[in-house]
Each structure stands twice: as C-alpha cells, then as structure tokens.
Amino acid sequence: MKINFTLLFILIFPIILFAQKQATYNQKAEEIKKNVWDKQNPMFEANTVPEKYSNESAVVLARSFDMQRTAGGKFKFMIITAASITEINKSTTWREKIKINDKAALERYSTLEYDKIIDKTTSFLLVNVKDKKEVFVGVKIIKPNGKEVIVNTSEEVILANSKNKDKSGKLAIPDLQVGDIIDYYISTVQIKQGSDDESENRYTFLLADEYPILSYSYKFQYGKKINVFNMSTNGAPEAEVSTNEANDQIFIYAGKNVPKYVNEIWSSPYRELPYFCISSYFRTKYDQMTIPGVNPLSKLDRDKKISRLNNYLEDFKASFFNRFIQKNDFIKDHTEDYFKTNKAYKNAPLDSILKVLYNNWKYSTFSYYSLTEFDINEMNYRTANSKLSTQKMCKTLCDMEIPHNILVVSSRFSNSLDDVFEENDFKTLIRVNGPKSVYLCFDRINLGLNEIPVDFQGEKAVVLSPRKRGDYNYVFTQSTSTIPVTTFNDNVLAERLKVDFSKDNMQVLTINRNVNEIGLMKLSDQLNLCYVEDIDKEITLATFNEDLKKRSTDRKYYNAVQAAFDNGRKDIKKHFISEITDQYEQEPKDLINFKVNSSGILTSKLEHESSFTMENFVKKAGGNYILEVGKLIGKVSKVEADKKIRQTNIYMPAARSLSYDIKVNVPAGYKFTGIEALNTNITNTSGSFNATAKIDGADLILNVKRIYNVAYLDKKAWPEVSDLIDAAGNFFEQKVLLEKLN
C-alpha cells in the first residue's frame, strides 16, 4: 500500500508547529500573575474601611471582573473532508480585595476552591477539536502594618477526576487573620472549537452582596465580529460602551458603595435587586448555511432595539410552520377512543374530554424511558419541554376544534416577562376557553389538569390566540392577561397524629401519622414518595393504554426497565425516612409501617401514612417526664433578630393552610399539666396562627393551624408575617409536664 507522505506531512506539520508554540501552564500562570499584580489599578489601592462598616463581618474594598473574547472561523481537515469550525478564545479574571473583620469571614476566605483544568477536547484520527479551560489563582495578604505576603499557590491540592481529564484545585491561605486584607484573583483561559451557543456565553451579575462593596467594575471586551447583547434592570447601571484601536467592543459596568444585602426568606432577587446580563455569539457564514435553526437574517441582528421577548415570540410562532413539529395524533385518537362511540365523545363535557386528553399526554410523555439516562430515583423529576408540548397540544386542540390560547409567562422567582433575555427565561402553557377556563401546563408528571405552577400565578402573560389556516399555517393575535392565583383553601396540608409513649421506654414515642395534601403542598412529597412504577401503572390504567410489556420495543428494553423498577422499589422506605427526617430534623428510631394511599397524580389529593418511633421528644425529670410537644408539628424557626427589618418584598410559595390534629395518649398513672400555655390565637391581615389544647379523659388533644392568606406581600407587611412565624416558632418550643400521680 502506497502512502502519500507529502499529504500526511502537510496535515501533521501545522499540528506539530502549533503544539511547539504552546506555553506551559506555569508560563501562563506567571504571565497572568504579573499582569494582575504589576498592572496599576487605582480601584485596588485603598486599604482603609469607612467607620460605618467597622462592625461588618467583612468589607469588599474592590471587586473586578474582566472578560476578553475573540472568535473566528478556521478550517479543520477531517481526512476525508474539511469543515469550518468556530474557534473561541476567552479569558476571564475575577479579583476581589476584602477586609476580614471577624472569624466567620476568616473561615470563609481561609480556603479557595476552584476548577483547575476542564478538558473536553475530542479527537478523530489526526484531528483535535479543542475545548479546554485552564484556571489560575493568585493570593496575597496585606497585614495591618501594610506588609504584603504573597501566598505560594504551588502548594495547592490537586484533585483529579478519574472519569475524565478534569482537575480541581484547593488552596489553603496560611496565616490569614482577623484584621488582614486578602487580595485574590481567579483567572481562566479557554480555547474552544466548535459550535458557539449564546447561553454558554451569558453573564448575569446581581449588584448585591452579603458584604458592603466600596467599588466594583465589570469589563467585557469582544472582537468586532462578535454579536453582543446586554440588558440592565431593577436600577442597575447601563454599560459604558466604547471601542479600541482594533475595533473591539468594550462594555464596562462600574459603581461604588453598594450596601450589603441580607439573604432573606421568601425573596425573589431578580425581581427586587439590580442586575445586568450580557451575552454574545459568533457564527461563520459556513455555520449560517449548515447549522439547523441558524437564521442569518435574525431580527436581533437587523435591529437590536427590538425586545428580546418579541424576537423569541416571533420565532415561536414561526416554528408552527415546522413540519417536524406535528400535532399529537396519539393523544387525540386515544382520547376519542376512550369514549368508545362518537356520540359519547360528542356529548361528553369539555372538562371530561380535557382530563382524558391531558392524561394521555402524560402517558405519551412520561411512560417511555431512555436506557442511556435511566436513574430510577430521577424518573419522577423529569420535566417536559413546555414550548414543544404547547405547540403540539395547540395543533391537536385546533384539530379537535377546541378554542384555546397560548399563555407566555415568566416565573416570579426569576426575571419578569418584560426582562426576558434568553429563550429559557419564559415558559408556555395553554388556557382552554369553555364555560370555565381550564389550564394545561407542561412540567412534571405530578402536575394535574388545571393546576398552575405557583411560580406563574399572578404573573402578567402574553396571550397568543391561534387560528389554523392549513396543516402548517397558523396565524396568531396577541394580547395580555394575568394568570389566576390560588387561595389558601387550594393549597392545604392536613396532618393527623396519634402519639403513644413506649411501654418499655417512656422516652421513646410511637407516632402514627396520616397526611393529606392538595395543591402546592403535595408536589414535593409526590415526587419523593410516589414510586415511578406505581405512577406508570396508574396512568396506563386510567387511559386504557398499553402496559410496559406491550409497549416495549423489544425484550431487552422491557427486561432492563422492569429490573430497574424491581430494584428501585426497595428504596421506597428510604424516601419515607427522608420525608420524616425533613419534617422533624432527625431520623426516626424505627420506621414500622409506611404507604401511599392516594398518589394524587390523577386526582387532587395526595394521602400517605406512616408509623415510626422517635427519640429526643421526652426528657425525664425525677419521677415525671417533660414532653416537647411543640416538636410534633415539625421544625419551625423564629425570625432572627437581624432579619426583623425587611429589605425586599415578600414572595411566598403560595397562599396556604397547614393544620395538625394531634392526640397524645396518656400512660396509666400519669396526667398532663401546664397545657394552658399552648393556647395561642394570632390573626392579622397576612394570616393567622391558632393552637388549642384540651384534656379529653386523660389524653391531650391539640389542634394547630397556620394560614398564610396570600403569596405576595409588600415588605411593609413583614412585621405581621414575622408575628405569624414567631408564633409558630414559640409553639415549637413549648413543653408540657407529664406528672406521675400519687
């Protein structure tokens, strides 16, 4: 066989030459260190802290982030053919200078942890497609007398990942003490060849921190051919935009004197705090011709004044013309078949048709399993693609001539709809217009018909009203609406507890617990306690569809899935133990019985029950016992003193009601005393906390109820909400005496 060595040399020589020119890791580290430490930066010269911050745990004297990015197309020879591959060169440097004022801050900054090397380079024959990121660190300590100590970063601990070429680093900061200033940087250098995704190059910075910031600067420098998009919101400064001699685009966000932000319960930082986003992408002309979905005439490229949301909505509507996004004939046909005759289908109430349709959508979406990504404990946590599911359902409803709208909405725990920056910043759902509106949401398997995720409730929505003109021709009219909000009667947790003292050891309680949950309150427990195989069977039976064996493509697939089901079933007990542990902040001594009576997957209510023993609720006091009775409602913490003043508005999960009906059986020869202190009644406009206690025969009967009236409150209502939290926290701390009779 004759080999053309000339051609082989031409292919290999550039690779060899390129490799010879590459600087070593240590050479790069030294160059970066000189660039950071030796380059004058007035922002990092100050070493004094204003008197008003002397009692803060730490103070950020200066913070900077510097990013430089270039991109271009280069040809890679793939032996048989050649392709144009985008090459991205990106470097970032994060630097902070922080005054350490107490032991809490000292502990936080006494160690730096970081990714050292992330290498996802792939090879094919003689060709490498690079994707490598290297990380470099530098640290110096400034003592109160002004002496600077450079930390030896070569003493870092390197941890290698056995599964790939990645490495992580951990660096201890020796001799760092309270009163010192730490000045450190973490710098990354990345070379990546291949497709360039805008989301990978998105930077979002909240201009808030747990420590006060005296000055900050975020600088982004992009090559002239790179498309850049940026947005400032909630009062964040706009970028100062300029160009340099090479026509690189430069964006700088700078400011001073940022007050500290105390992390608060029930908050939504992206609705309340200033932040900015900036992202970029680059595509060669070759990319525009060959990558599916790339539109070289994107409105964003033609007119950057158009809102990001409107651009994405235009793309969303245009995708209805895509022949690869078909209506879901499976769920349409199975819904019609469910009613057996055309007459029965035509006479069925709309909500009955929608229930069957939605259950068939669940079956078609969640009753199939990928063996390559099959983790039995993660199956309940799979999520549907809301936009794709909405498109398919919309086409199906149009075919069924069921009037409906598409609603576009953002989570109230992320950006607002007006501040959409990328496609993942909003979701879609469907509202069916009948005698009563019915909502179809596409998320996890446990979300029911007409159950709207609490994240969307009360939010402004863009309404797209579709009209079908042909198989792939849809037109839309656009308006706005507001997503409905549930009440505390729609989100309920109700527990019934029967508590007995152990005959063998009075300091051990046996608790029989029955829990009923609806609305928001059931969602987390459903995913944890309801077993995936049981859910699969429940949906299959409800929709008259094929069971696992019949729908399996082959015996190998069936055996693999069934084996995973059988093997995972033994972990159900662990899930019940974890639920009890979360409730009481300690594991049960023994879990005796446990079961799910009603999954709530196809109905409104989840019901589960368990029997278990618990320690640490009862203490011996001479011949008597002290029962920490408040613990029976689960852990509730009072508002800490430094959290009494609220900085931001209140975003609770939802309006909700939690009740506990408790019966504590008294052992023979004992009686309860001191129950009067258990009676509590606090009611205000934000909600209520009520607890009543009585003796029935010899037994203690407790009824405890907590209600939060609404999900969103102005921060002015925080004193009222704090009163409700503290009332529950005070009850949690309550004790009663079990007194021995003479």
XYZ file of C-alpha atoms in Angstrom:
742
model
C 0.000 0.000 0.000
C 1.445 3.359 -1.024
C 1.055 6.219 1.420
C 1.243 9.837 0.311
C 3.726 11.072 2.950
C 3.699 14.571 1.459
C 0.000 14.971 2.162
C 0.385 13.374 5.588
C 3.202 15.809 6.435
C 1.073 18.764 5.310
C -1.704 17.597 7.612
C 0.526 16.885 10.604
C 3.040 19.741 10.356
C 0.657 22.560 11.419
C -0.386 20.481 14.412
C 3.241 19.899 15.448
C 4.124 23.546 14.904
C 1.103 24.688 16.908
C 1.989 22.332 19.753
C 5.544 23.663 19.852
C 4.326 27.216 20.289
C 2.034 26.471 23.207
C 3.108 27.964 26.534
C 3.193 25.654 29.534
C 0.709 26.016 32.380
C 3.391 27.523 34.647
C 4.427 30.032 31.981
C 0.831 31.158 31.582
C 0.428 31.387 35.365
C 3.488 33.614 35.669
C 2.329 35.907 32.874
C -1.130 36.296 34.405
C 0.337 36.963 37.864
C 2.477 39.799 36.504
C -0.444 41.226 34.579
C -2.671 41.299 37.676
C -0.239 42.311 40.427
C 2.008 44.668 38.435
C -0.690 46.470 36.473
C -1.745 49.653 38.258
C -5.411 49.707 39.189
C -6.474 52.685 41.348
C -9.576 50.815 42.497
C -7.384 48.279 44.343
C -5.068 50.758 46.045
C -7.296 51.641 49.027
C -6.727 49.694 52.265
C -8.984 51.604 54.642
C -12.585 50.849 55.577
C -15.083 53.622 56.376
C -16.002 53.783 60.051
C -19.658 52.940 59.337
C -18.580 49.467 58.169
C -16.323 48.678 61.131
C -18.853 46.225 62.605
C -19.429 44.320 59.372
C -18.148 40.756 59.128
C -16.169 41.736 56.040
C -15.994 44.599 53.571
C -15.261 44.276 49.858
C -12.815 47.104 49.197
C -12.782 46.413 45.462
C -14.188 43.852 43.043
C -13.471 43.487 39.353
C -14.301 41.087 36.568
C -12.513 41.281 33.246
C -13.541 39.189 30.242
C -11.959 39.178 26.788
C -13.360 37.119 23.949
C -12.411 36.678 20.319
C -13.805 34.240 17.791
C -13.212 33.296 14.211
C -13.677 30.516 11.729
C -10.837 28.207 10.808
C -10.751 25.106 8.633
C -10.182 21.711 10.184
C -9.140 18.917 7.825
C -11.108 15.803 8.704
C -9.057 13.403 6.466
C -11.949 12.746 4.090
C -13.381 16.230 4.045
C -12.840 19.651 5.540
C -15.090 21.759 7.735
C -15.121 25.287 9.051
C -15.015 25.261 12.849
C -15.563 28.265 15.061
C -12.620 28.850 17.408
C -13.279 30.839 20.560
C -10.537 32.297 22.720
C -11.785 33.603 26.024
C -10.093 34.764 29.193
C -11.657 35.979 32.425
C -10.222 37.356 35.638
C -12.227 37.708 38.833
C -10.471 39.758 41.512
C -11.526 40.810 44.999
C -9.874 42.711 47.807
C -11.589 42.073 51.141
C -11.055 43.285 54.690
C -11.579 40.429 57.172
C -13.304 41.688 60.329
C -14.396 38.545 62.185
C -13.962 34.780 62.452
C -16.926 33.988 60.187
C -15.328 35.858 57.283
C -11.930 34.401 58.174
C -13.295 30.875 57.901
C -14.931 31.641 54.570
C -11.775 33.008 52.941
C -9.197 30.727 54.544
C -9.561 28.316 51.605
C -10.129 28.811 47.887
C -11.647 26.016 45.803
C -11.837 26.113 42.026
C -11.781 24.067 38.842
C -8.146 23.718 37.816
C -8.434 22.244 34.323
C -11.549 21.333 32.383
C -10.639 19.442 29.230
C -13.374 18.295 26.862
C -11.135 18.116 23.810
C -12.207 15.406 21.378
C -10.070 13.630 18.794
C -10.705 11.966 15.470
C -7.706 10.325 13.805
C -5.158 13.146 13.413
C -7.515 15.976 14.282
C -8.160 17.504 17.703
C -11.236 19.651 18.299
C -10.192 21.669 21.314
C -12.367 22.544 24.282
C -10.065 23.254 27.192
C -10.260 25.659 30.103
C -7.348 26.299 32.457
C -7.697 28.142 35.764
C -5.017 30.190 37.529
C -5.110 31.705 41.002
C -3.118 34.257 42.912
C -3.419 35.408 46.525
C -1.712 37.981 48.670
C -2.340 39.041 52.251
C -1.965 42.625 53.417
C -1.247 42.877 57.133
C -2.478 45.809 59.268
C 1.059 47.270 59.206
C 0.998 47.318 55.376
C 3.249 44.288 54.845
C 2.272 42.222 51.788
C 2.633 38.435 51.821
C 2.356 36.559 48.511
C 0.825 33.105 49.024
C 2.652 30.227 47.359
C -0.055 28.835 45.066
C 2.097 25.838 44.128
C 1.076 24.351 47.484
C -2.463 23.840 46.232
C -4.016 20.384 46.466
C -4.909 18.990 43.033
C -7.822 16.575 42.774
C -8.073 14.639 39.514
C -11.335 13.266 38.147
C -10.849 9.572 37.387
C -13.546 9.659 34.683
C -12.027 12.410 32.524
C -9.119 14.815 32.187
C -10.616 17.440 34.518
C -8.817 18.606 37.651
C -9.909 20.734 40.592
C -7.785 22.756 42.973
C -7.952 23.637 46.660
C -5.654 26.240 48.168
C -5.311 26.908 51.901
C -4.471 30.521 52.800
C -1.893 30.293 55.622
C -1.520 32.984 58.271
C -4.710 34.814 57.261
C -6.031 36.529 60.397
C -8.850 38.794 61.503
C -7.844 42.350 60.619
C -5.976 41.281 57.467
C -6.883 42.142 53.896
C -6.970 39.346 51.327
C -6.446 40.241 47.670
C -7.011 37.310 45.312
C -7.795 36.560 41.694
C -9.101 33.569 39.774
C -8.288 33.705 36.084
C -9.440 31.355 33.321
C -8.132 30.834 29.809
C -10.323 28.890 27.412
C -9.865 27.696 23.851
C -12.914 26.097 22.309
C -13.501 24.879 18.790
C -16.969 24.002 17.601
C -20.470 25.433 17.662
C -20.966 28.538 19.752
C -24.046 28.688 21.968
C -25.160 32.104 23.202
C -26.362 30.668 26.529
C -22.823 29.410 27.261
C -21.573 32.976 27.000
C -24.210 34.629 29.157
C -23.041 36.519 32.222
C -25.524 37.681 34.838
C -24.368 39.691 37.842
C -26.526 40.751 40.771
C -25.221 44.043 42.107
C -25.691 42.976 45.711
C -23.645 41.023 48.236
C -23.715 39.851 51.828
C -20.858 42.310 52.456
C -20.758 46.032 51.587
C -18.869 46.794 48.354
C -16.903 50.043 48.138
C -16.256 49.869 44.381
C -16.778 47.457 41.512
C -16.022 47.191 37.806
C -17.126 44.579 35.278
C -15.412 44.860 31.900
C -16.257 42.837 28.786
C -14.204 43.053 25.609
C -15.376 41.351 22.403
C -13.902 41.024 18.946
C -15.505 43.255 16.336
C -17.288 40.381 14.561
C -18.970 39.032 17.686
C -22.662 39.771 18.260
C -23.220 41.212 21.746
C -26.474 41.733 23.652
C -26.838 43.323 27.065
C -29.551 44.428 29.463
C -29.661 46.291 32.786
C -32.690 46.132 35.046
C -34.015 46.996 38.507
C -31.885 50.138 38.607
C -28.588 48.563 37.551
C -26.330 50.986 35.651
C -26.220 50.837 31.882
C -22.926 49.785 30.348
C -20.428 52.358 29.167
C -19.813 51.270 25.569
C -16.702 52.076 23.558
C -14.254 50.591 21.055
C -10.469 50.377 20.978
C -7.984 50.733 18.118
C -8.702 47.180 16.954
C -12.441 47.981 16.904
C -13.047 45.564 19.773
C -16.337 46.249 21.519
C -15.911 47.232 25.181
C -18.690 47.242 27.787
C -17.989 48.488 31.320
C -20.329 48.403 34.319
C -18.906 50.340 37.262
C -20.168 51.717 40.547
C -19.450 52.489 44.182
C -20.857 51.997 47.670
C -23.170 49.009 47.303
C -24.846 48.329 50.678
C -24.864 44.776 51.954
C -27.812 42.567 51.139
C -29.016 40.213 53.850
C -30.263 36.952 52.377
C -33.977 36.823 53.190
C -36.559 34.070 53.339
C -39.235 34.177 50.621
C -37.393 36.556 48.340
C -37.053 36.953 44.572
C -33.709 38.667 43.897
C -34.235 39.001 40.142
C -37.429 40.957 40.770
C -36.030 43.141 43.536
C -32.291 43.665 43.149
C -30.317 45.443 40.413
C -28.613 43.154 37.914
C -27.312 43.116 34.376
C -26.958 40.452 31.689
C -24.575 40.354 28.766
C -24.159 37.586 26.205
C -22.558 37.017 22.840
C -22.251 34.629 19.951
C -20.286 34.258 16.756
C -21.094 32.219 13.683
C -19.238 31.940 10.435
C -21.057 32.125 7.116
C -20.471 28.379 6.914
C -22.347 27.957 10.223
C -25.248 30.017 8.941
C -25.559 27.759 5.922
C -25.213 24.430 7.728
C -26.413 24.677 11.353
C -30.162 23.948 11.660
C -32.122 26.825 13.119
C -29.490 29.477 12.452
C -31.178 32.444 10.840
C -28.675 34.878 9.293
C -31.492 37.417 8.933
C -32.466 37.337 12.621
C -34.299 40.462 13.722
C -31.824 40.752 16.558
C -29.045 41.147 14.005
C -31.003 43.682 11.946
C -32.448 45.776 14.756
C -31.154 45.419 18.299
C -33.858 47.780 19.547
C -36.479 45.046 19.224
C -37.163 43.411 22.582
C -35.686 40.005 23.183
C -39.128 38.677 24.158
C -40.774 39.817 20.922
C -37.993 38.261 18.897
C -38.419 34.925 20.667
C -42.200 35.120 20.269
C -41.795 35.632 16.529
C -39.505 32.597 16.412
C -42.009 30.611 18.496
C -44.896 31.452 16.164
C -42.777 30.758 13.086
C -41.931 27.289 14.417
C -45.576 26.263 13.879
C -44.653 26.089 10.192
C -42.010 23.472 11.031
C -43.113 20.129 9.607
C -41.091 18.288 12.258
C -43.428 19.611 14.983
C -46.549 17.573 14.376
C -49.859 17.567 16.176
C -50.124 14.691 18.647
C -52.434 12.260 16.850
C -51.746 9.653 19.540
C -53.414 11.603 22.337
C -56.215 12.809 20.045
C -57.050 9.293 18.828
C -56.785 7.718 22.289
C -58.985 10.435 23.767
C -61.702 9.797 21.197
C -61.347 6.013 21.644
C -61.710 6.397 25.416
C -65.370 7.385 24.976
C -65.933 4.284 22.752
C -68.526 5.888 20.478
C -68.531 9.124 18.546
C -71.861 10.039 20.147
C -70.465 9.611 23.664
C -67.445 11.708 22.723
C -69.602 14.481 21.227
C -71.861 14.557 24.305
C -69.048 14.485 26.866
C -68.475 17.666 28.909
C -65.434 19.649 27.824
C -63.647 19.185 31.148
C -64.053 15.386 30.860
C -62.521 15.414 27.378
C -59.652 17.582 28.589
C -58.978 15.301 31.543
C -58.632 12.270 29.261
C -56.589 14.272 26.746
C -54.200 15.548 29.425
C -53.762 12.094 30.967
C -52.934 10.710 27.531
C -50.369 13.475 27.130
C -48.810 12.375 30.427
C -48.746 8.784 29.239
C -47.167 9.652 25.882
C -44.586 11.932 27.526
C -43.539 10.127 30.705
C -44.239 6.415 30.138
C -41.182 5.927 27.957
C -37.705 5.601 29.413
C -34.255 6.193 27.961
C -31.951 3.351 28.968
C -28.886 5.528 28.435
C -30.060 8.022 31.090
C -32.059 5.755 33.362
C -31.766 6.599 37.055
C -34.805 5.205 38.839
C -34.616 7.871 41.556
C -34.707 10.662 38.975
C -37.639 9.444 36.868
C -40.267 11.443 38.781
C -38.185 14.584 38.344
C -38.186 14.565 34.544
C -39.687 17.702 33.039
C -41.451 18.168 29.743
C -40.347 20.761 27.216
C -43.074 23.337 27.815
C -42.747 25.103 24.464
C -42.655 21.953 22.338
C -45.503 20.373 24.337
C -47.523 23.573 23.988
C -47.017 23.644 20.224
C -48.077 20.018 19.780
C -51.071 20.404 22.099
C -52.112 23.613 20.344
C -52.110 21.859 16.964
C -54.065 18.958 18.479
C -56.675 21.261 20.034
C -57.024 23.136 16.742
C -57.749 19.818 15.006
C -60.294 18.967 17.716
C -61.838 22.435 17.277
C -61.420 23.250 20.971
C -60.948 27.031 21.451
C -57.855 27.930 23.420
C -54.994 30.390 23.922
C -51.279 30.006 24.443
C -50.008 31.882 27.501
C -46.394 33.047 27.676
C -45.192 33.696 31.227
C -42.075 34.027 33.379
C -41.583 32.650 36.867
C -41.963 35.221 39.617
C -38.761 33.809 41.090
C -36.769 34.806 38.005
C -36.818 37.730 35.599
C -40.098 39.426 34.730
C -41.622 38.935 31.295
C -40.503 42.464 30.406
C -36.912 41.476 31.211
C -36.667 38.289 29.148
C -33.083 37.929 27.976
C -32.924 34.435 26.506
C -35.356 31.745 25.421
C -35.210 29.845 28.715
C -36.428 32.934 30.577
C -40.081 32.155 29.845
C -42.411 29.157 29.615
C -45.685 28.476 27.831
C -48.974 26.883 28.834
C -52.471 26.579 27.394
C -55.780 28.030 28.533
C -58.858 26.274 27.134
C -61.830 28.590 26.790
C -65.100 26.949 27.824
C -67.818 27.593 30.413
C -64.850 27.847 32.787
C -61.240 28.341 31.792
C -59.148 25.172 32.100
C -55.354 25.311 32.168
C -52.976 22.733 30.699
C -49.429 23.090 31.999
C -46.492 21.036 30.806
C -43.945 20.391 33.505
C -43.565 17.274 35.674
C -45.768 14.207 35.798
C -47.403 15.173 39.099
C -48.879 18.451 37.864
C -52.611 17.929 37.377
C -55.155 19.302 34.954
C -55.999 22.909 35.827
C -53.090 23.062 38.286
C -50.966 26.104 37.519
C -47.408 26.164 38.899
C -47.270 28.646 41.762
C -44.279 30.301 40.074
C -46.623 31.659 37.387
C -49.630 32.609 39.495
C -50.433 36.318 39.491
C -47.958 36.982 36.693
C -48.552 39.013 33.570
C -48.859 36.791 30.487
C -48.708 37.378 26.762
C -51.741 35.704 25.159
C -51.364 34.157 21.701
C -54.694 33.193 20.150
C -54.144 30.693 17.303
C -56.158 30.215 14.145
C -55.386 27.365 11.785
C -55.370 28.129 8.062
C -53.687 24.953 6.861
C -51.674 21.963 8.057
C -48.634 24.147 8.710
C -50.198 27.575 8.505
C -51.224 29.226 11.768
C -51.864 32.888 12.473
C -51.951 34.476 15.915
C -53.486 37.512 17.514
C -51.679 38.859 20.558
C -52.954 40.361 23.813
C -52.147 40.252 27.528
C -53.716 38.684 30.591
C -52.949 37.799 34.209
C -52.507 34.237 35.461
C -55.056 33.310 38.182
C -53.971 32.963 41.808
C -54.945 30.142 44.160
C -56.175 30.724 47.721
C -55.080 29.104 50.966
C -58.012 26.702 50.596
C -56.433 25.389 47.383
C -53.055 24.600 48.970
C -53.637 22.526 52.076
C -51.594 20.236 54.294
C -53.585 18.392 56.967
C -51.865 16.014 59.400
C -53.429 13.688 61.951
C -51.111 12.280 64.601
C -51.743 9.652 67.243
C -48.899 9.635 69.757
C -48.142 6.960 72.362
C -45.416 6.627 74.954
C -43.488 3.390 74.581
C -44.292 0.879 77.306
C -40.675 -0.214 77.524
C -39.158 3.262 77.469
C -41.226 6.360 78.211
C -38.621 8.499 76.450
C -39.488 6.919 73.108
C -42.658 7.969 71.277
C -44.610 5.891 68.790
C -46.234 8.171 66.211
C -48.948 7.150 63.773
C -49.110 9.900 61.160
C -51.632 10.437 58.368
C -51.003 13.268 55.884
C -53.377 14.718 53.283
C -52.058 17.311 50.825
C -53.549 19.236 47.912
C -52.287 21.914 45.541
C -48.784 23.201 46.114
C -48.422 21.271 49.354
C -48.465 17.848 47.688
C -45.957 18.406 44.891
C -42.673 17.768 46.696
C -43.917 14.723 48.619
C -45.410 13.220 45.457
C -42.048 13.233 43.718
C -40.326 11.756 46.756
C -42.860 9.183 47.998
C -44.851 8.028 44.955
C -42.975 5.269 43.183
C -42.400 5.669 39.451
C -43.675 2.175 38.560
C -46.898 2.733 40.517
C -47.429 6.058 38.735
C -46.777 4.377 35.388
C -49.400 1.711 36.092
C -51.918 4.266 37.386
C -51.709 6.406 34.259
C -51.751 3.348 31.994
C -54.941 2.005 33.589
C -56.648 5.404 33.578
C -56.038 5.900 29.854
C -56.593 2.279 28.712
C -53.147 2.292 27.136
C -50.554 -0.457 26.790
C -48.635 -1.584 29.853
C -44.856 -1.657 29.974
C -44.524 -5.137 28.465
C -46.792 -4.445 25.498
C -45.359 -1.054 24.673
C -41.720 -2.151 24.972
C -39.898 -2.098 21.655
C -38.071 -5.340 22.442
C -37.460 -7.805 25.261
C -34.102 -6.246 26.158
C -35.749 -2.869 26.781
C -38.557 -4.415 28.840
C -36.200 -6.517 30.969
C -33.938 -3.540 31.668
C -36.772 -1.222 32.725
C -38.580 -3.869 34.769
C -35.346 -4.839 36.526
C -34.774 -1.172 37.414
C -38.345 -0.936 38.739
C -37.888 -4.062 40.862
C -34.511 -2.962 42.170
C -35.639 0.574 42.978
C -38.700 -0.483 44.944
C -36.561 -1.356 47.946
C -35.613 2.329 48.245
C -39.184 3.465 48.953
C -38.565 3.041 52.679
C -35.552 5.360 52.420
C -37.745 8.031 50.842
C -40.233 7.849 53.716
C -37.379 8.086 56.203
C -36.056 11.172 54.401
C -39.518 12.804 54.483
C -39.838 12.186 58.235
C -36.285 13.439 58.777
C -37.032 16.645 56.862
C -40.164 17.195 58.933
C -38.624 16.673 62.375
C -34.928 17.343 61.655
C -33.953 13.912 62.930
C -34.285 10.374 61.643
C -36.924 8.102 63.159
C -35.570 5.455 65.509
C -37.588 2.837 63.641
C -39.933 3.086 60.665
C -42.635 0.498 61.330
C -45.147 0.973 58.510
C -45.463 3.279 55.517
C -47.623 3.554 52.413
C -49.158 5.928 49.888
C -52.952 5.639 49.985
C -53.596 8.033 47.101
C -50.889 9.392 44.807
C -52.804 12.499 43.709
C -51.255 12.107 40.251
C -54.669 11.891 38.577
C -56.731 13.318 41.443
C -56.442 16.376 43.640
C -55.250 14.741 46.878
C -52.065 13.005 47.979
C -52.521 10.844 51.072
C -49.727 8.966 52.801
C -49.294 7.469 56.236
C -46.530 6.059 58.370
C -45.842 4.653 61.823
C -42.488 5.259 63.457
C -40.724 5.765 66.757
C -38.876 8.924 67.781
C -36.377 9.797 70.471
C -35.413 13.233 71.874
C -39.021 14.384 72.338
C -39.249 13.320 76.005
C -36.923 14.045 78.909
C -37.025 12.500 82.367
C -37.466 14.872 85.319
C -37.301 12.869 88.527
C -40.399 10.686 88.583
C -42.021 12.859 85.890
C -41.418 13.446 82.193
C -41.253 16.571 80.053
C -42.785 16.252 76.581
C -41.513 18.738 73.986
C -44.955 18.787 72.473
C -44.296 21.633 70.030
C -41.938 19.406 68.054
C -44.907 17.351 66.874
C -45.805 19.989 64.239
C -42.322 19.816 62.726
C -39.442 22.248 62.833
C -40.357 25.956 62.777
C -37.714 28.632 63.380
C -38.405 32.116 64.660
C -37.238 35.180 62.762
C -33.676 36.026 63.752
C -33.058 39.417 65.320
C -31.026 40.713 62.362
C -33.827 39.693 59.951
C -36.569 41.724 61.619
C -36.072 44.572 59.139
C -37.007 43.593 55.592
C -35.118 44.876 52.534
C -37.212 43.312 49.770
C -40.841 42.420 49.139
C -42.198 39.033 50.196
C -42.573 36.213 47.678
C -44.029 33.188 49.455
C -44.506 29.928 47.541
C -48.307 30.350 47.691
C -51.216 31.152 49.951
C -51.578 28.006 52.052
C -53.063 26.301 55.083
C -51.285 23.841 57.393
C -53.165 22.019 60.149
C -52.194 19.415 62.748
C -54.720 17.383 64.743
C -52.789 15.603 67.469
C -53.863 13.118 70.105
C -51.324 12.178 72.771
C -52.398 9.129 74.756
C -51.506 9.409 78.431
C -49.996 6.336 80.090
C -51.803 4.960 83.117
C -50.713 6.633 86.346
C -49.831 9.984 84.751
C -51.512 13.266 83.878
C -50.606 16.323 81.803
C -50.133 19.700 83.463
C -49.248 23.121 82.055
C -51.254 22.850 78.850
C -52.751 26.344 79.216
C -49.644 27.938 77.678
C -50.280 26.011 74.463
C -53.386 28.031 73.604
C -52.487 30.726 71.079
C -54.509 32.923 68.743
C -52.859 35.446 66.434
C -54.767 36.787 63.446
C -53.836 39.666 61.161
C -54.319 40.655 57.539
C -51.424 38.419 56.428
C -52.722 35.225 58.024
C -53.250 33.500 61.331
C -51.798 31.047 63.826
C -54.165 29.241 66.159
C -53.486 26.486 68.679
C -55.935 24.965 71.146
C -55.219 22.346 73.775
C -57.584 20.366 75.971
C -57.696 17.215 78.066
C -60.152 14.593 76.856
C -60.401 11.977 79.559
C -56.713 11.694 80.311
C -55.480 12.313 76.782
C -54.088 15.555 75.372
C -55.869 16.885 72.275
C -54.111 19.541 70.191
C -55.416 21.419 67.170
C -52.884 23.670 65.462
C -53.490 25.658 62.281
C -51.283 28.048 60.307
C -52.674 30.114 57.430
C -50.916 32.485 55.059
C -53.564 34.469 53.202
C -51.620 35.469 50.093
C -48.402 34.621 48.269
C -47.095 38.126 47.611
C -46.832 40.917 50.174
C -45.189 44.297 50.305
C -42.201 44.409 52.647
C -44.248 46.732 54.886
C -46.253 43.647 55.889
C -43.141 41.889 57.227
C -43.871 42.719 60.911
C -47.226 40.928 60.571
C -45.671 37.959 58.795
C -42.894 37.863 61.403
C -45.515 37.694 64.147
C -47.055 34.628 62.487
C -43.682 32.931 62.056
C -42.671 33.712 65.640
C -45.997 32.418 66.977
C -45.362 29.074 65.276
C -41.726 29.160 66.434
C -42.797 29.813 70.022
C -45.246 26.922 69.849
C -42.490 24.655 68.533
C -40.536 25.390 71.728
C -43.463 24.573 74.045
C -43.218 21.781 76.618
C -45.753 20.131 78.917
C -45.235 18.122 82.083
C -46.323 14.507 82.292
C -46.793 14.247 86.039
C -46.861 10.977 87.937
C -49.986 10.536 90.034
C -49.584 9.827 93.732
